[in-house]
Coordinates of C-alpha atoms in Angstrom, one line a residue:
M1119 CA 11.3 -0.9 -2.6
S1120 CA 7.5 -0.6 -2.8
E1121 CA 5.3 -3.4 -4.2
V1122 CA 3.0 -3.0 -7.2
E1123 CA -0.2 -4.9 -7.3
L1124 CA -1.9 -5.4 -10.6
S1125 CA -5.6 -6.2 -10.7
C1126 CA -7.3 -8.7 -13.0
M1127 CA -9.2 -5.9 -14.7
A1128 CA -6.1 -4.0 -15.6
C1129 CA -4.1 -7.0 -16.8
V1130 CA -7.0 -8.4 -19.0
K1131 CA -7.4 -5.1 -20.8
M1132 CA -3.7 -4.6 -21.4
F1133 CA -3.4 -8.1 -22.9
L1134 CA -6.6 -7.6 -25.0
H1135 CA -5.2 -4.3 -26.3
A1136 CA -2.0 -6.1 -27.5
S1137 CA -4.1 -8.9 -28.9
V1138 CA -6.4 -6.7 -30.9
Y1139 CA -3.4 -5.0 -32.6
P1140 CA -0.8 -7.8 -32.9
R1141 CA 1.2 -6.2 -35.6
C1142 CA 1.3 -2.8 -33.9
S1143 CA 3.0 -1.2 -30.9
V1144 CA 0.3 -0.3 -28.4
N1145 CA 0.3 1.7 -25.2
G1146 CA -1.9 2.9 -22.4
L1147 CA -2.1 4.3 -18.9
L1148 CA -2.3 2.5 -15.5
L1149 CA -4.8 3.8 -13.0
A1150 CA -5.3 3.6 -9.3
P1151 CA -8.0 5.0 -6.9
A1152 CA -7.4 8.7 -6.1
G1153 CA -8.5 8.2 -2.5
G1154 CA -6.7 6.5 0.3
G1155 CA -3.2 7.8 -0.5
G1156 CA -3.7 8.3 -4.2
G1157 CA -3.4 4.7 -5.3
V1158 CA -0.7 3.9 -2.7
C1159 CA -1.9 1.0 -0.5
E1160 CA 0.0 -0.6 2.5
E1161 CA 2.0 -2.8 0.1
G1162 CA 2.7 -0.1 -2.5
V1163 CA 0.9 1.0 -5.7
C1164 CA -2.4 -0.7 -6.4
V1165 CA -3.2 -0.6 -10.1
T1166 CA -6.9 -1.3 -10.5
D1167 CA -7.6 -0.4 -14.1
C1168 CA -6.0 0.9 -17.4
V1169 CA -6.9 3.0 -20.3
P1170 CA -5.8 1.7 -23.7
L1171 CA -4.4 4.7 -25.7
L1172 CA -2.7 4.3 -29.0
H1173 CA -1.9 1.7 -31.7
S1174 CA -0.7 3.9 -34.6
H1175 CA 0.5 7.2 -33.3
L1176 CA 2.8 6.3 -30.4
P1177 CA 5.7 8.7 -31.2
L1178 CA 3.4 11.7 -31.9
A1179 CA 3.7 14.0 -28.9
M1180 CA 0.6 16.0 -29.8
I1181 CA -1.7 13.0 -29.8
A1182 CA -0.1 11.6 -26.7
Q1183 CA -0.6 14.9 -24.8
L1184 CA -4.2 15.2 -25.9
A1185 CA -4.9 11.7 -24.7
L1186 CA -3.1 12.3 -21.3
T1187 CA -5.1 15.5 -20.8
Q1188 CA -8.5 13.9 -21.5
V1189 CA -7.7 10.8 -19.4
D1190 CA -6.5 13.1 -16.5
V1191 CA -9.8 15.1 -16.6
W1192 CA -11.8 11.8 -16.7
C1193 CA -9.8 10.5 -13.8
S1194 CA -10.6 13.6 -11.7
Q1195 CA -14.3 13.0 -12.3
T1196 CA -14.1 9.3 -11.4
Q1197 CA -11.8 9.5 -8.3
Q1198 CA -8.9 7.9 -10.0
R1199 CA -5.4 8.9 -10.9
I1200 CA -2.7 7.9 -13.4
V1201 CA 0.1 5.9 -11.8
G1202 CA 1.8 4.2 -14.6
Y1203 CA 2.3 3.5 -18.3
Y1204 CA 2.3 0.3 -20.3
Q1205 CA 3.5 -0.5 -23.8
A1206 CA 3.8 -3.6 -26.1
N1207 CA 6.2 -3.3 -29.0
A1208 CA 5.3 -4.4 -32.5
T1209 CA 8.4 -6.7 -32.6
L1210 CA 7.5 -9.7 -30.4
S1211 CA 11.1 -10.4 -29.5
D1212 CA 11.6 -6.8 -28.2
S1213 CA 10.2 -5.9 -24.7
S1214 CA 12.6 -3.1 -24.1
P1215 CA 11.2 0.4 -23.4
T1216 CA 11.5 2.8 -26.3
A1217 CA 12.2 6.5 -26.2
C1218 CA 8.5 7.1 -26.4
A1219 CA 7.9 4.8 -23.4
F1220 CA 10.5 6.6 -21.3
K1221 CA 9.1 10.0 -22.2
M1222 CA 5.6 9.1 -21.3
A1223 CA 6.7 7.5 -18.1
D1224 CA 8.7 10.6 -17.2
K1225 CA 5.6 12.7 -17.8
I1226 CA 3.6 10.5 -15.4
L1227 CA 6.4 10.6 -12.8
E1228 CA 5.9 14.4 -12.6
Q1229 CA 2.5 13.7 -11.0
S1230 CA 3.1 10.4 -9.2
S1231 CA 6.4 9.7 -7.4
N1232 CA 5.6 5.9 -7.4
A1233 CA 5.0 5.8 -11.1
V1234 CA 5.8 2.5 -12.9
L1235 CA 6.6 1.6 -16.5
L1236 CA 5.3 -1.8 -17.7
M1237 CA 6.3 -3.5 -20.9
I1238 CA 4.4 -6.5 -22.3
D1239 CA 6.6 -9.4 -23.4
G1240 CA 5.2 -10.4 -26.7
K1241 CA 7.0 -13.8 -26.7
K1242 CA 4.9 -14.9 -23.8
M1243 CA 1.6 -13.7 -25.2
T1244 CA 0.5 -17.2 -26.3
P1245 CA -2.7 -19.1 -25.3
G1246 CA -0.8 -21.4 -23.0
Y1247 CA 1.5 -18.9 -21.3
R1248 CA 1.9 -19.7 -17.6
V1249 CA 4.2 -16.8 -16.6
P1250 CA 2.8 -13.2 -16.6
P1251 CA 4.1 -11.6 -19.8
I1252 CA 5.2 -8.4 -18.2
V1253 CA 8.5 -6.6 -17.5
M1254 CA 8.3 -3.7 -15.1
Y1255 CA 10.5 -0.8 -14.4
E1256 CA 10.6 1.7 -11.5
H1257 CA 12.3 5.1 -11.3
K1258 CA 15.4 4.9 -9.1
D1259 CA 18.5 7.0 -8.8
T1260 CA 17.4 9.3 -11.7
R1261 CA 16.7 6.5 -14.2
W1262 CA 14.3 3.7 -15.0
T1263 CA 15.5 0.3 -13.8
L1264 CA 14.1 -3.2 -13.8
K1265 CA 11.9 -3.8 -10.8
D1266 CA 12.4 -6.7 -8.5
K1267 CA 9.9 -9.4 -9.6
R1268 CA 9.3 -10.3 -6.0
T1269 CA 7.6 -6.9 -5.5
I1270 CA 5.2 -7.3 -8.4
M1271 CA 1.9 -8.9 -7.2
L1272 CA -0.6 -10.6 -9.5
R1273 CA -2.7 -12.3 -6.9
Q1274 CA -5.3 -13.5 -9.5
W1275 CA -3.0 -14.6 -12.3
E1276 CA -4.8 -17.9 -13.1
E1277 CA -8.2 -16.0 -13.3
T1278 CA -6.6 -13.3 -15.4
R1279 CA -5.2 -15.8 -17.8
A1280 CA -8.5 -17.7 -18.1
I1281 CA -10.7 -14.6 -18.5
T1282 CA -8.4 -13.2 -21.2
A1283 CA -8.6 -16.5 -23.1
Q1284 CA -12.4 -16.7 -22.7
I1285 CA -12.9 -13.1 -24.0
L1286 CA -10.6 -13.8 -27.0
N1287 CA -12.5 -17.1 -27.8
S1288 CA -15.8 -15.3 -27.6
R1289 CA -14.5 -12.4 -29.7
D1290 CA -15.7 -10.0 -27.1
H1291 CA -12.2 -8.4 -27.3
M1292 CA -13.6 -6.5 -30.3
L1293 CA -15.4 -4.4 -27.6
L1294 CA -12.1 -2.8 -26.7
V1295 CA -11.8 0.8 -27.8
D1296 CA -8.5 2.7 -27.5
F1297 CA -8.0 6.4 -27.8
D1298 CA -6.8 6.0 -31.4
S1299 CA -10.1 4.4 -32.4
H1300 CA -12.0 7.1 -30.5
L1301 CA -10.2 9.8 -32.6
D1302 CA -11.4 8.0 -35.8
D1303 CA -14.9 7.8 -34.5
I1304 CA -15.8 10.0 -31.5
T1305 CA -18.9 7.9 -30.8
K1306 CA -16.7 5.1 -29.6
D1307 CA -16.2 5.0 -25.8
W1308 CA -12.5 5.0 -24.9
T1309 CA -13.5 4.5 -21.2
N1310 CA -14.6 1.0 -22.3
Q1311 CA -17.7 0.7 -20.1
K1312 CA -19.1 -2.2 -22.1
L1313 CA -15.8 -4.2 -21.9
N1314 CA -15.4 -3.3 -18.2
A1315 CA -18.9 -4.8 -17.6
K1316 CA -18.0 -8.0 -19.4
I1317 CA -14.8 -8.4 -17.5
T1318 CA -16.5 -7.8 -14.2
E1319 CA -19.2 -10.3 -15.1
L1320 CA -16.5 -12.9 -15.6
I1321 CA -14.4 -11.9 -12.6
C1322 CA -17.2 -12.1 -10.0
P1323 CA -18.0 -15.8 -10.4
A1324 CA -14.3 -16.5 -10.1
N1325 CA -13.4 -14.9 -6.8
G1326 CA -15.8 -12.1 -6.1
N1327 CA -13.4 -9.2 -6.6
M1328 CA -11.2 -7.4 -9.2

């Protein structure tokens, strides 16, 4: 059973995406470096970033496929690859994967045998949460099953929690652009370079890495 390591950058952006659209279901893609085994490190899969996708068109296959295609092209240009999928449901008490989540995860599995499916637990998305608000699944024996929590690594959890709170307090979370927003206004950058720079600025004083 391989380990999955989630970076501070990836987690902060996922949590911000869910926070920007608290009454909507949101989803996105998990990324890893394309080199050095295609995102597979000694311990397992190393998720270094994410791309926020949708907040209003999750079940629409055409929009999802368009987003997947564009992100895949961008990843090939930036030496990254898609290794997983995340989703937060509109109903806070529900952190179970939907049919859409399974379908998207299956699509990613076709290209990445170590693909993971991550659900954000809305009940734990509060300012004082101490436990990572995530539920992760792996594909095993032809179906998606809960992943052993001992194999999910968040080495910078306290920094991640603090940086997320700081960005929300400063309202810099409004820098976040998902693919939905880009479709409404194509001048908006769904690769989130401005937000990435802000998160990096806050990460570096904390521990010097992402």
